[in-house]
Amino acid sequence: MIDIHCHILPGVDDGSRDLEESAAMARIAYEDGIRDIIVTPHFNETYLTTADTVHRKLEELQKELDRQAIGIRLHPGNEVRLESKGFFDDHHRGGTFARLGRGGTHVLIEQRWKGYDPDTPEIVERLLDAGVVPILAHPERHFFFREDPEGLLGLIELGLWTQVSADSLVGNFGPEAKAFGRWLIETGRAHTLATDAHNVERKPNLGAGMAVFEEIAGKSARAELEARMRSIVDRA
Ligand SMILES: [Fe+2]
């Protein structure tokens, strides 16, 4: 399996603290059946982890995983918060954050927790026009999407992909996130699944999340989901 959202890079955000914790996270991911991880440290007003840092730290961690013979391949990325249209546009234009994988055909975006950014449709449209597919991190965890899914459905119609967190599907973010995550799968609106793992305590659960997906959507939908996720890193 491939994990497209993971805070495994050491010492850059609120994820892994050091190389040792990152290696431990990679071991747990390997045991869960994960073989590729897109590293997605936060890119926001608190943690501005730039693409340069992502690439440098990724090399360092990959070397350590190879040294410890942990069979995981790392790919670059960021989780970019839509702090404001200006924040996103400036950094996108400047190439400050890393898109997903070496092909750079996708970008992982995140809403602020306090409320929906009304500029999102414009940002999404502009990305799609430029040939970049935006993937929205864990919409099922945001109260404003659960209370009023219309905005989210509109974004999906434009061409946005969603990333549902495996932890939501197994109930670790409460009954509402679980129900909304399952509803996204039932209605064909869960385009990717990921762990959003931050440390060794927060287990990946990707295998369990995939099993929930398959139980709801069936085997062929799961194969399509995995192929879609694979395409993000294979377009190098
Ligand atoms: Fe995250």
PDB file of C-alpha atoms and ligand atoms in Angstrom:
ATOM      1  CA  MET A   1       0.000   0.000   0.000  1.00  0.00           C
ATOM      2  CA  ILE A   2       0.937   3.630  -0.356  1.00  0.00           C
ATOM      3  CA  ASP A   3       0.383   6.311   2.271  1.00  0.00           C
ATOM      4  CA  ILE A   4      -0.094   9.737   0.691  1.00  0.00           C
ATOM      5  CA  HIS A   5      -0.330  11.781   3.924  1.00  0.00           C
ATOM      6  CA  CYS A   6       2.173  11.206   6.728  1.00  0.00           C
ATOM      7  CA  HIS A   7       4.120  13.420   9.171  1.00  0.00           C
ATOM      8  CA  ILE A   8       7.127  11.111   9.269  1.00  0.00           C
ATOM      9  CA  LEU A   9       9.861  13.662   8.486  1.00  0.00           C
ATOM     10  CA  PRO A  10      11.839  14.253  11.687  1.00  0.00           C
ATOM     11  CA  GLY A  11      11.925  17.569  13.528  1.00  0.00           C
ATOM     12  CA  VAL A  12      10.029  19.768  11.096  1.00  0.00           C
ATOM     13  CA  ASP A  13       6.455  19.991  12.441  1.00  0.00           C
ATOM     14  CA  ASP A  14       4.220  18.417  15.105  1.00  0.00           C
ATOM     15  CA  GLY A  15       4.953  14.963  13.694  1.00  0.00           C
ATOM     16  CA  SER A  16       8.041  12.815  14.333  1.00  0.00           C
ATOM     17  CA  ARG A  17      10.521  14.404  16.757  1.00  0.00           C
ATOM     18  CA  ASP A  18      13.718  12.745  15.569  1.00  0.00           C
ATOM     19  CA  LEU A  19      15.253  10.188  13.215  1.00  0.00           C
ATOM     20  CA  GLU A  20      14.695   7.400  15.718  1.00  0.00           C
ATOM     21  CA  GLU A  21      10.956   8.075  15.965  1.00  0.00           C
ATOM     22  CA  SER A  22      10.718   8.331  12.161  1.00  0.00           C
ATOM     23  CA  ALA A  23      12.371   4.928  11.741  1.00  0.00           C
ATOM     24  CA  ALA A  24      10.005   3.469  14.345  1.00  0.00           C
ATOM     25  CA  MET A  25       7.023   4.953  12.474  1.00  0.00           C
ATOM     26  CA  ALA A  26       8.336   3.451   9.235  1.00  0.00           C
ATOM     27  CA  ARG A  27       8.611   0.021  10.856  1.00  0.00           C
ATOM     28  CA  ILE A  28       5.003   0.204  12.058  1.00  0.00           C
ATOM     29  CA  ALA A  29       3.896   1.336   8.588  1.00  0.00           C
ATOM     30  CA  TYR A  30       5.806  -1.566   7.006  1.00  0.00           C
ATOM     31  CA  GLU A  31       4.056  -4.032   9.311  1.00  0.00           C
ATOM     32  CA  ASP A  32       0.718  -2.532   8.249  1.00  0.00           C
ATOM     33  CA  GLY A  33       1.620  -3.336   4.611  1.00  0.00           C
ATOM     34  CA  ILE A  34       2.743   0.121   3.509  1.00  0.00           C
ATOM     35  CA  ARG A  35       5.660   0.223   1.046  1.00  0.00           C
ATOM     36  CA  ASP A  36       5.559   3.842  -0.179  1.00  0.00           C
ATOM     37  CA  ILE A  37       5.095   6.970   1.913  1.00  0.00           C
ATOM     38  CA  ILE A  38       4.615  10.498   0.621  1.00  0.00           C
ATOM     39  CA  VAL A  39       6.071  12.710   3.349  1.00  0.00           C
ATOM     40  CA  THR A  40       3.680  15.601   3.997  1.00  0.00           C
ATOM     41  CA  PRO A  41       4.936  17.937   6.715  1.00  0.00           C
ATOM     42  CA  HIS A  42       2.730  20.936   7.446  1.00  0.00           C
ATOM     43  CA  PHE A  43       3.111  24.013   5.308  1.00  0.00           C
ATOM     44  CA  ASN A  44       1.209  26.690   7.194  1.00  0.00           C
ATOM     45  CA  GLU A  45       1.718  29.859   9.230  1.00  0.00           C
ATOM     46  CA  THR A  46       3.006  27.838  12.209  1.00  0.00           C
ATOM     47  CA  TYR A  47       5.155  25.278  10.391  1.00  0.00           C
ATOM     48  CA  LEU A  48       6.459  26.576   7.089  1.00  0.00           C
ATOM     49  CA  THR A  49       8.288  23.440   5.939  1.00  0.00           C
ATOM     50  CA  THR A  50       9.613  24.447   2.537  1.00  0.00           C
ATOM     51  CA  ALA A  51      10.275  22.130  -0.425  1.00  0.00           C
ATOM     52  CA  ASP A  52      14.048  22.490   0.047  1.00  0.00           C
ATOM     53  CA  THR A  53      13.785  21.237   3.619  1.00  0.00           C
ATOM     54  CA  VAL A  54      11.440  18.424   2.541  1.00  0.00           C
ATOM     55  CA  HIS A  55      13.940  17.157  -0.049  1.00  0.00           C
ATOM     56  CA  ARG A  56      16.941  17.447   2.265  1.00  0.00           C
ATOM     57  CA  LYS A  57      15.250  15.742   5.222  1.00  0.00           C
ATOM     58  CA  LEU A  58      13.750  13.083   2.964  1.00  0.00           C
ATOM     59  CA  GLU A  59      17.206  12.042   1.719  1.00  0.00           C
ATOM     60  CA  GLU A  60      18.478  11.886   5.284  1.00  0.00           C
ATOM     61  CA  LEU A  61      15.563   9.705   6.427  1.00  0.00           C
ATOM     62  CA  GLN A  62      15.668   7.471   3.328  1.00  0.00           C
ATOM     63  CA  LYS A  63      19.340   6.752   4.059  1.00  0.00           C
ATOM     64  CA  GLU A  64      18.467   5.779   7.618  1.00  0.00           C
ATOM     65  CA  LEU A  65      15.608   3.503   6.493  1.00  0.00           C
ATOM     66  CA  ASP A  66      17.939   1.856   3.959  1.00  0.00           C
ATOM     67  CA  ARG A  67      20.600   1.440   6.639  1.00  0.00           C
ATOM     68  CA  GLN A  68      18.064  -0.270   8.906  1.00  0.00           C
ATOM     69  CA  ALA A  69      16.767  -2.328   5.934  1.00  0.00           C
ATOM     70  CA  ILE A  70      13.194  -1.056   6.298  1.00  0.00           C
ATOM     71  CA  GLY A  71      11.663  -1.584   2.848  1.00  0.00           C
ATOM     72  CA  ILE A  72       9.882   1.744   2.467  1.00  0.00           C
ATOM     73  CA  ARG A  73      10.366   4.243  -0.331  1.00  0.00           C
ATOM     74  CA  LEU A  74       9.795   7.924   0.530  1.00  0.00           C
ATOM     75  CA  HIS A  75       8.374  10.532  -1.846  1.00  0.00           C
ATOM     76  CA  PRO A  76       8.261  14.321  -1.404  1.00  0.00           C
ATOM     77  CA  GLY A  77       5.174  16.330  -0.464  1.00  0.00           C
ATOM     78  CA  ASN A  78       3.608  18.886   1.870  1.00  0.00           C
ATOM     79  CA  GLU A  79       0.234  19.420   3.536  1.00  0.00           C
ATOM     80  CA  VAL A  80      -0.541  22.983   2.523  1.00  0.00           C
ATOM     81  CA  ARG A  81      -3.072  24.869   4.616  1.00  0.00           C
ATOM     82  CA  LEU A  82      -5.296  27.377   2.864  1.00  0.00           C
ATOM     83  CA  GLU A  83      -4.451  30.168   5.286  1.00  0.00           C
ATOM     84  CA  SER A  84      -5.688  32.683   2.714  1.00  0.00           C
ATOM     85  CA  LYS A  85      -5.797  33.027  -1.051  1.00  0.00           C
ATOM     86  CA  GLY A  86      -2.743  35.316  -0.964  1.00  0.00           C
ATOM     87  CA  PHE A  87      -0.774  32.855   1.186  1.00  0.00           C
ATOM     88  CA  PHE A  88      -1.530  29.971  -1.167  1.00  0.00           C
ATOM     89  CA  ASP A  89      -1.015  31.886  -4.422  1.00  0.00           C
ATOM     90  CA  ASP A  90       2.302  33.446  -3.382  1.00  0.00           C
ATOM     91  CA  HIS A  91       3.800  30.168  -2.250  1.00  0.00           C
ATOM     92  CA  HIS A  92       2.400  28.225  -5.198  1.00  0.00           C
ATOM     93  CA  ARG A  93       3.809  30.721  -7.657  1.00  0.00           C
ATOM     94  CA  GLY A  94       7.149  30.756  -5.843  1.00  0.00           C
ATOM     95  CA  GLY A  95       7.331  26.955  -5.687  1.00  0.00           C
ATOM     96  CA  THR A  96       7.929  27.188  -1.931  1.00  0.00           C
ATOM     97  CA  PHE A  97       6.006  24.020  -1.027  1.00  0.00           C
ATOM     98  CA  ALA A  98       6.388  20.514  -2.424  1.00  0.00           C
ATOM     99  CA  ARG A  99       3.621  18.971  -4.493  1.00  0.00           C
ATOM    100  CA  LEU A 100       3.034  15.229  -4.093  1.00  0.00           C
ATOM    101  CA  GLY A 101       5.519  12.778  -5.599  1.00  0.00           C
ATOM    102  CA  ARG A 102       8.298  13.608  -8.006  1.00  0.00           C
ATOM    103  CA  GLY A 103       5.873  14.238 -10.858  1.00  0.00           C
ATOM    104  CA  GLY A 104       4.238  17.106  -8.973  1.00  0.00           C
ATOM    105  CA  THR A 105       0.831  16.426 -10.514  1.00  0.00           C
ATOM    106  CA  HIS A 106      -1.064  16.617  -7.200  1.00  0.00           C
ATOM    107  CA  VAL A 107      -1.062  18.881  -4.157  1.00  0.00           C
ATOM    108  CA  LEU A 108      -2.386  18.046  -0.688  1.00  0.00           C
ATOM    109  CA  ILE A 109      -4.386  20.955   0.702  1.00  0.00           C
ATOM    110  CA  GLU A 110      -5.972  21.442   4.094  1.00  0.00           C
ATOM    111  CA  GLN A 111      -8.709  23.702   5.423  1.00  0.00           C
ATOM    112  CA  ARG A 112      -8.216  25.751   8.573  1.00  0.00           C
ATOM    113  CA  TRP A 113      -9.930  24.099  11.553  1.00  0.00           C
ATOM    114  CA  LYS A 114     -11.952  27.174  12.520  1.00  0.00           C
ATOM    115  CA  GLY A 115     -13.957  27.519   9.317  1.00  0.00           C
ATOM    116  CA  TYR A 116     -14.272  27.005   5.586  1.00  0.00           C
ATOM    117  CA  ASP A 117     -12.155  29.227   3.352  1.00  0.00           C
ATOM    118  CA  PRO A 118     -14.615  30.773   0.846  1.00  0.00           C
ATOM    119  CA  ASP A 119     -11.790  31.216  -1.685  1.00  0.00           C
ATOM    120  CA  THR A 120     -11.350  27.443  -1.973  1.00  0.00           C
ATOM    121  CA  PRO A 121     -13.323  26.986  -5.255  1.00  0.00           C
ATOM    122  CA  GLU A 122     -11.197  29.650  -6.957  1.00  0.00           C
ATOM    123  CA  ILE A 123      -7.951  28.079  -5.710  1.00  0.00           C
ATOM    124  CA  VAL A 124      -9.132  24.611  -6.768  1.00  0.00           C
ATOM    125  CA  GLU A 125     -10.170  25.803 -10.234  1.00  0.00           C
ATOM    126  CA  ARG A 126      -6.875  27.560 -10.780  1.00  0.00           C
ATOM    127  CA  LEU A 127      -4.902  24.450  -9.803  1.00  0.00           C
ATOM    128  CA  LEU A 128      -6.966  22.259 -12.099  1.00  0.00           C
ATOM    129  CA  ASP A 129      -6.501  24.734 -14.970  1.00  0.00           C
ATOM    130  CA  ALA A 130      -2.747  24.443 -14.396  1.00  0.00           C
ATOM    131  CA  GLY A 131      -2.984  20.629 -14.599  1.00  0.00           C
ATOM    132  CA  VAL A 132      -2.536  20.042 -10.862  1.00  0.00           C
ATOM    133  CA  VAL A 133      -5.089  17.927  -8.978  1.00  0.00           C
ATOM    134  CA  PRO A 134      -5.815  19.239  -5.471  1.00  0.00           C
ATOM    135  CA  ILE A 135      -6.426  16.575  -2.826  1.00  0.00           C
ATOM    136  CA  LEU A 136      -8.306  17.780   0.246  1.00  0.00           C
ATOM    137  CA  ALA A 137      -7.028  16.321   3.520  1.00  0.00           C
ATOM    138  CA  HIS A 138      -9.601  14.622   5.798  1.00  0.00           C
ATOM    139  CA  PRO A 139     -12.811  16.592   5.008  1.00  0.00           C
ATOM    140  CA  GLU A 140     -14.691  14.186   7.298  1.00  0.00           C
ATOM    141  CA  ARG A 141     -12.859  15.723  10.275  1.00  0.00           C
ATOM    142  CA  HIS A 142     -14.074  19.274   9.599  1.00  0.00           C
ATOM    143  CA  PHE A 143     -17.365  20.209  11.286  1.00  0.00           C
ATOM    144  CA  PHE A 144     -18.311  22.704   8.566  1.00  0.00           C
ATOM    145  CA  PHE A 145     -18.267  20.031   5.845  1.00  0.00           C
ATOM    146  CA  ARG A 146     -20.245  17.609   8.013  1.00  0.00           C
ATOM    147  CA  GLU A 147     -22.860  20.253   8.843  1.00  0.00           C
ATOM    148  CA  ASP A 148     -23.156  21.488   5.268  1.00  0.00           C
ATOM    149  CA  PRO A 149     -21.675  19.105   2.689  1.00  0.00           C
ATOM    150  CA  GLU A 150     -22.822  21.228  -0.279  1.00  0.00           C
ATOM    151  CA  GLY A 151     -19.576  23.209  -0.437  1.00  0.00           C
ATOM    152  CA  LEU A 152     -17.536  20.011  -0.461  1.00  0.00           C
ATOM    153  CA  LEU A 153     -19.739  18.421  -3.118  1.00  0.00           C
ATOM    154  CA  GLY A 154     -19.260  21.496  -5.305  1.00  0.00           C
ATOM    155  CA  LEU A 155     -15.468  21.206  -4.996  1.00  0.00           C
ATOM    156  CA  ILE A 156     -15.607  17.516  -5.914  1.00  0.00           C
ATOM    157  CA  GLU A 157     -17.700  18.365  -8.972  1.00  0.00           C
ATOM    158  CA  LEU A 158     -14.976  20.786 -10.049  1.00  0.00           C
ATOM    159  CA  GLY A 159     -12.457  17.921  -9.939  1.00  0.00           C
ATOM    160  CA  LEU A 160     -11.061  18.012  -6.397  1.00  0.00           C
ATOM    161  CA  TRP A 161     -10.107  14.678  -4.832  1.00  0.00           C
ATOM    162  CA  THR A 162     -10.694  13.883  -1.184  1.00  0.00           C
ATOM    163  CA  GLN A 163      -8.368  12.109   1.231  1.00  0.00           C
ATOM    164  CA  VAL A 164     -10.264  10.278   3.954  1.00  0.00           C
ATOM    165  CA  SER A 165      -8.218   9.346   7.020  1.00  0.00           C
ATOM    166  CA  ALA A 166      -8.070   5.651   7.884  1.00  0.00           C
ATOM    167  CA  ASP A 167      -8.323   6.586  11.569  1.00  0.00           C
ATOM    168  CA  SER A 168     -11.683   8.263  10.944  1.00  0.00           C
ATOM    169  CA  LEU A 169     -13.039   5.057   9.398  1.00  0.00           C
ATOM    170  CA  VAL A 170     -12.108   2.967  12.421  1.00  0.00           C
ATOM    171  CA  GLY A 171     -13.713   5.506  14.787  1.00  0.00           C
ATOM    172  CA  ASN A 172     -10.622   7.177  16.266  1.00  0.00           C
ATOM    173  CA  PHE A 173     -11.909  10.690  15.521  1.00  0.00           C
ATOM    174  CA  GLY A 174     -15.394  10.089  16.905  1.00  0.00           C
ATOM    175  CA  PRO A 175     -18.721   8.868  15.538  1.00  0.00           C
ATOM    176  CA  GLU A 176     -19.412  11.922  13.328  1.00  0.00           C
ATOM    177  CA  ALA A 177     -16.123  11.726  11.405  1.00  0.00           C
ATOM    178  CA  LYS A 178     -16.612   7.966  11.074  1.00  0.00           C
ATOM    179  CA  ALA A 179     -20.158   8.328   9.692  1.00  0.00           C
ATOM    180  CA  PHE A 180     -19.191  11.118   7.279  1.00  0.00           C
ATOM    181  CA  GLY A 181     -16.112   9.194   6.076  1.00  0.00           C
ATOM    182  CA  ARG A 182     -18.264   6.130   5.420  1.00  0.00           C
ATOM    183  CA  TRP A 183     -20.835   8.270   3.603  1.00  0.00           C
ATOM    184  CA  LEU A 184     -18.098   9.658   1.327  1.00  0.00           C
ATOM    185  CA  ILE A 185     -17.137   6.080   0.431  1.00  0.00           C
ATOM    186  CA  GLU A 186     -20.760   4.980  -0.079  1.00  0.00           C
ATOM    187  CA  THR A 187     -21.382   7.858  -2.479  1.00  0.00           C
ATOM    188  CA  GLY A 188     -18.130   7.361  -4.429  1.00  0.00           C
ATOM    189  CA  ARG A 189     -16.562  10.532  -3.072  1.00  0.00           C
ATOM    190  CA  ALA A 190     -13.562   9.058  -1.229  1.00  0.00           C
ATOM    191  CA  HIS A 191     -10.787   9.333  -3.816  1.00  0.00           C
ATOM    192  CA  THR A 192      -7.857   8.392  -1.569  1.00  0.00           C
ATOM    193  CA  LEU A 193      -7.220   7.040   1.929  1.00  0.00           C
ATOM    194  CA  ALA A 194      -4.222   7.885   4.110  1.00  0.00           C
ATOM    195  CA  THR A 195      -2.933   7.674   7.668  1.00  0.00           C
ATOM    196  CA  ASP A 196      -2.000  11.282   8.586  1.00  0.00           C
ATOM    197  CA  ALA A 197       0.280   9.524  11.121  1.00  0.00           C
ATOM    198  CA  HIS A 198       2.169  11.888  13.450  1.00  0.00           C
ATOM    199  CA  ASN A 199       4.030   9.572  15.834  1.00  0.00           C
ATOM    200  CA  VAL A 200       4.307   5.990  17.013  1.00  0.00           C
ATOM    201  CA  GLU A 201       1.225   6.233  19.220  1.00  0.00           C
ATOM    202  CA  ARG A 202      -1.077   7.176  16.388  1.00  0.00           C
ATOM    203  CA  LYS A 203      -1.018   3.867  14.496  1.00  0.00           C
ATOM    204  CA  PRO A 204      -1.316   3.908  10.693  1.00  0.00           C
ATOM    205  CA  ASN A 205      -4.473   1.695  10.475  1.00  0.00           C
ATOM    206  CA  LEU A 206      -4.295   1.916   6.681  1.00  0.00           C
ATOM    207  CA  GLY A 207      -4.915  -1.830   6.325  1.00  0.00           C
ATOM    208  CA  ALA A 208      -8.000  -1.528   8.556  1.00  0.00           C
ATOM    209  CA  GLY A 209      -9.197   1.573   6.668  1.00  0.00           C
ATOM    210  CA  MET A 210      -8.774  -0.202   3.329  1.00  0.00           C
ATOM    211  CA  ALA A 211     -10.790  -3.142   4.670  1.00  0.00           C
ATOM    212  CA  VAL A 212     -13.620  -0.752   5.625  1.00  0.00           C
ATOM    213  CA  PHE A 213     -13.427   0.799   2.139  1.00  0.00           C
ATOM    214  CA  GLU A 214     -13.632  -2.622   0.476  1.00  0.00           C
ATOM    215  CA  GLU A 215     -16.512  -3.738   2.680  1.00  0.00           C
ATOM    216  CA  ILE A 216     -18.518  -0.648   1.681  1.00  0.00           C
ATOM    217  CA  ALA A 217     -17.473  -0.148  -1.953  1.00  0.00           C
ATOM    218  CA  GLY A 218     -16.329  -3.610  -3.084  1.00  0.00           C
ATOM    219  CA  LYS A 219     -13.150  -5.177  -4.453  1.00  0.00           C
ATOM    220  CA  SER A 220     -12.995  -3.434  -7.825  1.00  0.00           C
ATOM    221  CA  ALA A 221     -13.526   0.013  -6.264  1.00  0.00           C
ATOM    222  CA  ARG A 222     -10.637  -0.731  -3.919  1.00  0.00           C
ATOM    223  CA  ALA A 223      -8.428  -1.718  -6.889  1.00  0.00           C
ATOM    224  CA  GLU A 224      -9.353   1.598  -8.560  1.00  0.00           C
ATOM    225  CA  LEU A 225      -8.568   3.500  -5.354  1.00  0.00           C
ATOM    226  CA  GLU A 226      -5.147   1.869  -5.075  1.00  0.00           C
ATOM    227  CA  ALA A 227      -4.371   2.521  -8.752  1.00  0.00           C
ATOM    228  CA  ARG A 228      -5.375   6.173  -8.335  1.00  0.00           C
ATOM    229  CA  MET A 229      -3.072   6.544  -5.343  1.00  0.00           C
ATOM    230  CA  ARG A 230      -0.255   4.743  -7.127  1.00  0.00           C
ATOM    231  CA  SER A 231      -0.562   7.148 -10.077  1.00  0.00           C
ATOM    232  CA  ILE A 232       0.446  10.021  -7.788  1.00  0.00           C
ATOM    233  CA  VAL A 233       3.939   8.638  -7.239  1.00  0.00           C
ATOM    234  CA  ASP A 234       4.411   6.836 -10.554  1.00  0.00           C
ATOM    235  CA  ARG A 235       4.316   9.989 -12.682  1.00  0.00           C
ATOM    236  CA  ALA A 236       7.902  10.879 -11.967  1.00  0.00           C
TER     237      ALA A 236
HETATM  238 FE    FE B   1      -1.713  16.019   8.319  1.00  0.00          FE
END
